[in-house]
Structures are given as structure tokens and as C-alpha cells.
mmCIF file of C-alpha atoms and ligand atoms in Angstrom:
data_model
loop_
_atom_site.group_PDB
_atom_site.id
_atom_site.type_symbol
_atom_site.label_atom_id
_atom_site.label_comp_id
_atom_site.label_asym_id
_atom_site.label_seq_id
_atom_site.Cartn_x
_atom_site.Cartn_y
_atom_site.Cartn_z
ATOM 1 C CA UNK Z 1 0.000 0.000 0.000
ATOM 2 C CA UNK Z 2 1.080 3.519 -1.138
ATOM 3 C CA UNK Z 3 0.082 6.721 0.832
ATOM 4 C CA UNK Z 4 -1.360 8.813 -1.628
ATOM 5 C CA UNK Z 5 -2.944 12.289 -1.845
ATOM 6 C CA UNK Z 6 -6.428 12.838 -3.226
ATOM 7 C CA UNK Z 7 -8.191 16.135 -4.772
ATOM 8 C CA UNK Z 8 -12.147 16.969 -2.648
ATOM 9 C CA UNK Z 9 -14.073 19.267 -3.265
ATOM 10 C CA UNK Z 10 -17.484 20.264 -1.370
ATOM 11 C CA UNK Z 11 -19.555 21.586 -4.605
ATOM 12 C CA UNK Z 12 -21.297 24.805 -4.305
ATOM 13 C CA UNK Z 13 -24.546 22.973 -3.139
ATOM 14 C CA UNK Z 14 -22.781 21.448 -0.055
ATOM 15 C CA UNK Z 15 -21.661 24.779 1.053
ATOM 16 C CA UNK Z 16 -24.634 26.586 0.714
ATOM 17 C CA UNK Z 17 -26.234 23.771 2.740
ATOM 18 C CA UNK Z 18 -24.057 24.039 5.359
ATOM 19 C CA UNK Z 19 -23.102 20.833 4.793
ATOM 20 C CA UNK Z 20 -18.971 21.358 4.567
ATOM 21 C CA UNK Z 21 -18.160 20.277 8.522
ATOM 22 C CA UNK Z 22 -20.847 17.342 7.830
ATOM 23 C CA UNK Z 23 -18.409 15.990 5.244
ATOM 24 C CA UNK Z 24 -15.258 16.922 6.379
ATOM 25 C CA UNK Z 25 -16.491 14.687 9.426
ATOM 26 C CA UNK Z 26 -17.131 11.763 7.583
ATOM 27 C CA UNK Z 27 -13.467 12.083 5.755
ATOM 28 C CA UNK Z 28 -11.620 12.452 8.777
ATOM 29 C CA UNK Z 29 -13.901 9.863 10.479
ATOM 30 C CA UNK Z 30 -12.419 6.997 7.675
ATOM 31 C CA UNK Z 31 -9.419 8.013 9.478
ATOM 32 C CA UNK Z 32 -8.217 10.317 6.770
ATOM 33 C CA UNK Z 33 -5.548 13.529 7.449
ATOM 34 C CA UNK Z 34 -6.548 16.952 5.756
ATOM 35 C CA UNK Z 35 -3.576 18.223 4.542
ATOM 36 C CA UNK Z 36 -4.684 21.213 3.514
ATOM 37 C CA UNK Z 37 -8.369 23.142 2.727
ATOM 38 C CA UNK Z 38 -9.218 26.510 1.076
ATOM 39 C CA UNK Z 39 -12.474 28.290 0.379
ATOM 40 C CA UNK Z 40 -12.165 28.766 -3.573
ATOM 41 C CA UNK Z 41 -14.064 31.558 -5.610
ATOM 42 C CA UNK Z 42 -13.449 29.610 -8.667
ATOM 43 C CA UNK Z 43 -13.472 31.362 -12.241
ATOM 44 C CA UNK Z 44 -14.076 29.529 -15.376
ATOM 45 C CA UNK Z 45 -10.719 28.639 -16.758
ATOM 46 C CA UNK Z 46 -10.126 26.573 -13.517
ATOM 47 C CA UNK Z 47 -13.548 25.000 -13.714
ATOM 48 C CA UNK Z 48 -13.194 24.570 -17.711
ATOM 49 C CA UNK Z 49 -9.479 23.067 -16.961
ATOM 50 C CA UNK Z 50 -10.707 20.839 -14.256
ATOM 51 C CA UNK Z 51 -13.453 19.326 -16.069
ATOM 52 C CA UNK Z 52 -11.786 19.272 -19.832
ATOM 53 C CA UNK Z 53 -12.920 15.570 -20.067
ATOM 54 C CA UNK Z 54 -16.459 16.778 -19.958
ATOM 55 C CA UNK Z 55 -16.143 19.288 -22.301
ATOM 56 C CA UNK Z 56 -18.921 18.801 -24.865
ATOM 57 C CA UNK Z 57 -21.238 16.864 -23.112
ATOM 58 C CA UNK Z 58 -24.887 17.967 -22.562
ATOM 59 C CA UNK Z 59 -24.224 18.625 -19.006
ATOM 60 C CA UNK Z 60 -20.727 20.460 -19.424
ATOM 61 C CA UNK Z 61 -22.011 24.188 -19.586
ATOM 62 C CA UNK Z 62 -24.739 23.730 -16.736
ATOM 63 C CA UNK Z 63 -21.815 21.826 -14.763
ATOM 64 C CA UNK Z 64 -19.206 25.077 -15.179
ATOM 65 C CA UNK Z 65 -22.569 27.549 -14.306
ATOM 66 C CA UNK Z 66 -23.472 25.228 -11.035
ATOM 67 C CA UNK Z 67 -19.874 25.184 -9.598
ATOM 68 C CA UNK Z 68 -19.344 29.021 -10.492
ATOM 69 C CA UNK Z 69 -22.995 29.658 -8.713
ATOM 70 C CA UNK Z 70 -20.951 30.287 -5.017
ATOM 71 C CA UNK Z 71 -17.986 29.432 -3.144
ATOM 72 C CA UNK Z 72 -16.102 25.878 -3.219
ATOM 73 C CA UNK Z 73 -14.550 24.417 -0.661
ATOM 74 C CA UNK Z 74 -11.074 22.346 -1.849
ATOM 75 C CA UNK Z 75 -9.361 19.565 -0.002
ATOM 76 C CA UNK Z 76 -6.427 17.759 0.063
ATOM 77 C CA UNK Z 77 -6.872 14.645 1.887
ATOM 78 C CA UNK Z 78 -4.242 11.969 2.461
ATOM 79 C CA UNK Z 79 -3.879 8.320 3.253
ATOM 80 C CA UNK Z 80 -3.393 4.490 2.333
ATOM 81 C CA UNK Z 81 -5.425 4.356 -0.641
ATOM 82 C CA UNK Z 82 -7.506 7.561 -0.321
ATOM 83 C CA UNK Z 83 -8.058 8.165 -3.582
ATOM 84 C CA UNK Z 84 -10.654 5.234 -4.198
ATOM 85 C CA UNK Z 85 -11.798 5.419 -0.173
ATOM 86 C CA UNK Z 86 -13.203 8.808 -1.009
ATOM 87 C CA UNK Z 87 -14.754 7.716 -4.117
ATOM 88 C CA UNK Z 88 -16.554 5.009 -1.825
ATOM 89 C CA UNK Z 89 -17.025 7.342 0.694
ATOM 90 C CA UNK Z 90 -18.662 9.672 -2.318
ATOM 91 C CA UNK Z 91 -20.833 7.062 -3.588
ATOM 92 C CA UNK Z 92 -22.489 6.782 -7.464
ATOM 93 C CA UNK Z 93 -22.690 10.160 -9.227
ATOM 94 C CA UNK Z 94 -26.156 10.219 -9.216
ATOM 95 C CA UNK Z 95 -27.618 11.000 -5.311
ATOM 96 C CA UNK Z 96 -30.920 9.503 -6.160
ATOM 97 C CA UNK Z 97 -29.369 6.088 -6.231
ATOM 98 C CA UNK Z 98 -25.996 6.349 -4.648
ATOM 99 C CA UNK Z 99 -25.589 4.047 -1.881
ATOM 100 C CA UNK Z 100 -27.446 4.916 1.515
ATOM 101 C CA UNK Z 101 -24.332 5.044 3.893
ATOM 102 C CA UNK Z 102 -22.405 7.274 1.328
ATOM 103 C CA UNK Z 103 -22.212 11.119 1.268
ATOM 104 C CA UNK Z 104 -24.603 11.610 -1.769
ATOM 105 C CA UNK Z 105 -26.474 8.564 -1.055
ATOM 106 C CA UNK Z 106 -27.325 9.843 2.660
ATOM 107 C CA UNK Z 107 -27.146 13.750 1.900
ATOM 108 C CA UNK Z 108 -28.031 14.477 -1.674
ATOM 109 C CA UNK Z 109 -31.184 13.865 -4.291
ATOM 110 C CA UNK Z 110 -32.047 15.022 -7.610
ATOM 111 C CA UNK Z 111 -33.419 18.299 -7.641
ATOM 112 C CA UNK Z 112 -34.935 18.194 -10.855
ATOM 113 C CA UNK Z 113 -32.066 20.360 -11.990
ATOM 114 C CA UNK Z 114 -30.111 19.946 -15.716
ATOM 115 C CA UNK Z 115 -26.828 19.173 -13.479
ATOM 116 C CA UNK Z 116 -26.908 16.364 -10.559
ATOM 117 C CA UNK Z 117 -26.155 18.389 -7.707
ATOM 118 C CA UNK Z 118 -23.794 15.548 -5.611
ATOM 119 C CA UNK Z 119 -22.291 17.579 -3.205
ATOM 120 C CA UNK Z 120 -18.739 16.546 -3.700
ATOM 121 C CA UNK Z 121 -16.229 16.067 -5.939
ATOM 122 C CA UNK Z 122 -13.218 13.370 -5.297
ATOM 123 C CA UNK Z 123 -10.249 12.492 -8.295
ATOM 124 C CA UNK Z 124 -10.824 8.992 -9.847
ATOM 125 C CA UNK Z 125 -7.061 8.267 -10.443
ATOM 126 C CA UNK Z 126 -3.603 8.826 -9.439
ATOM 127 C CA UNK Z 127 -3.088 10.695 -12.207
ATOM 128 C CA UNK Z 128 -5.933 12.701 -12.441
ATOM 129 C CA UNK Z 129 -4.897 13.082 -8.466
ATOM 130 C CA UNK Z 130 -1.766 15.121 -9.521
ATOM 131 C CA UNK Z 131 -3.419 16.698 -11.793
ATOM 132 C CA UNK Z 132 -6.393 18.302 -10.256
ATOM 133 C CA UNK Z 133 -4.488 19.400 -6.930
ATOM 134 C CA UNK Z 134 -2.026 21.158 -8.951
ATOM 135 C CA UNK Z 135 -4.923 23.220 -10.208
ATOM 136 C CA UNK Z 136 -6.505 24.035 -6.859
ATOM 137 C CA UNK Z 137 -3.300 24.326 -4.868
ATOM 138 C CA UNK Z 138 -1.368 26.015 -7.066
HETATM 139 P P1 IDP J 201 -18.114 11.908 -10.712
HETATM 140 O O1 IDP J 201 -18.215 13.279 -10.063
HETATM 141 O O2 IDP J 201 -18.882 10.884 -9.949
HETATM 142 O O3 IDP J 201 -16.680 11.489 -11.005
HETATM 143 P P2 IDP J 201 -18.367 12.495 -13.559
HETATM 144 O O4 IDP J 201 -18.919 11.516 -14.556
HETATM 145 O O5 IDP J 201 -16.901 12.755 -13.569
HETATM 146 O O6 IDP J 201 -18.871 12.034 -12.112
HETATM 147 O O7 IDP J 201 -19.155 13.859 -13.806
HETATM 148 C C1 IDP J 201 -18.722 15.061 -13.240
HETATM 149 C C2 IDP J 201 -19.916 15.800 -12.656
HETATM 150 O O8 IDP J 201 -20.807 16.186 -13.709
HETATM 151 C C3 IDP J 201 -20.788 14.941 -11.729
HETATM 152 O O9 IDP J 201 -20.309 14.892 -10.405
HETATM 153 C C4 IDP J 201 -22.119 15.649 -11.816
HETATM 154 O O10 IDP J 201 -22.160 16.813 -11.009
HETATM 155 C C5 IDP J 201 -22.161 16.047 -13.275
HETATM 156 N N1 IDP J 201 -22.800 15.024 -14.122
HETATM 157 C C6 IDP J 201 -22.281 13.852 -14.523
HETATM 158 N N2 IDP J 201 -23.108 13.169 -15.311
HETATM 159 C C7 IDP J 201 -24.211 13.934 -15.440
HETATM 160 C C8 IDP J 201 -25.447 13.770 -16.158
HETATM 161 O O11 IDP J 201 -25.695 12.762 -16.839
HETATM 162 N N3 IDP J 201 -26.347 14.778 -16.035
HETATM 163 C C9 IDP J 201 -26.112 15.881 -15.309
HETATM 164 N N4 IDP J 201 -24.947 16.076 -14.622
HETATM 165 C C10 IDP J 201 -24.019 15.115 -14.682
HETATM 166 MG MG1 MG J 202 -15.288 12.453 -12.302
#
């Protein structure tokens, strides 16, 4: 096993829910170390770099308006494996059906929106790890 480092982010809807200490429990509750967290105003060039794999997709431009509707709150979170223990921790990408026990599954639903509103974001590979926290930690 390899300590890694991992990229979170609570999504404008978990802030504005007040919602941020509710998930930062449950990450340091798995027994995971914040390394470091910043409130982030983000503009569109970090959104449209951070989601680039999206880019075209039905849901890309309401995705980029939703996370530049209010302040973000970034994490970097570290541990044995951390990268796919937050993704568990996360559950599915949609919150109707993710897991009951997860953070969507237990905290978020569809709103009837044109972007699933899911609370958090967590990378889905080392590389995209690396990637993604050089963008928000700069
Ligand atoms: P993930 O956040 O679980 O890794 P991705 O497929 O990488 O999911 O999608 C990025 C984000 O785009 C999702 O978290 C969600 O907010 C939004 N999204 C993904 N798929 C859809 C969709 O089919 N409709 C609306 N929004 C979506
Ligand atoms: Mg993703």
C-alpha cells in the first residue's frame, strides 16, 4: 500500500447547505488527514481546466454555471489508498441512487435540476490526483 494524496471538493450545493463540517467529518472519520483546505471563488478557466474531459457533453455548460454559482470548498486529503476510499465514501454520481451510507447517497437527491447536484467532488485516479491538486493548490 502507497500513501497517496487525493483532490475533494465540497460543490457549491454542499456549502450553501451548510453541509462542509458534515463531510469533512465523515473524511476524517475513515481516518483520513486533511492536509490542507481553502475556500475557492473559482473562475471559469479553472472549472473549464478541471473538467476538460467533460467538455462537450450535454451537461458540461450547466456543470461550469453550477460550480461558479458560489464558493467551493477544496481539499487535500491523504492516506493508504484515499483516492478510491473517497470515491466510496462519495458514492455513485447520481444522489438519487448512490448508496445509503455514502455522502450523496445519505445527503443528496435530484433536484430536478439539468446538473446532478452531488455535493462533492473526489479524483478517480492517481493521475488525475496530480493533476487536479495542482490546479486548486497552485
Ligand atoms: P463523478 O463526479 O462521480 O466522477 P463524472 O462523470 O466525472 O462524475 O461527472 C462530473 C460531474 O458532472 C458529476 O459529479 C455531476 O455533477 C455532473 N454530471 C455527470 N453526469 C451527469 C449527467 O448525466 N447529467 C447531469 N450532470 C451530470
Ligand atoms: Mg469524475
Amino acid at each position: 500500500m502507497s500513501v497517496e494524496a487525493t483532490l475533494i471538493l465540497v460543490k457549491p450545493d454542499g456549502v450553501a447547505r451548510g453541509l462542509t463540517g458534515e463531510i469533512l467529518r465523515r473524511i476524517e472519520a475513515k481516518g483520513y488527514t486533511l492536509a490542507d483546505i481553502r475556500f475557492v471563488n473559482a473562475d471559469r478557466e479553472l472549472l473549464a481546466q478541471h473538467y476538460a474531459e467533460h467538455e462537450g457533453k450535454p451537461f458540461y455548460e450547466p456543470l461550469l454555471e453550477f460550480m461558479l454559482s458560489g464558493p467551493i470548498v477544496a481539499i487535500k486529503a491523504e492516506g493508504e489508498r484515499v483516492i478510491e476510499g473517497f470515491r466510496s465514501l462519495a458514492g455513485a454520481t447520481d444522489p438519487t441512487t448512490a448508496a445509503p451510507g455514502t455522502i450523496r447517497g445519505d445527503l443528496g437527491r435530484d433536484w430536478g435540476l439539468k446538473v446532478q447536484q452531488n455535493l462533492v467532488h473526489g479524483s478517480d485516479s492517481t493521475l488525475s490526483a496530480e493533476r487536479e491538486l495542482g490546479l486548486w493548490f497552485a
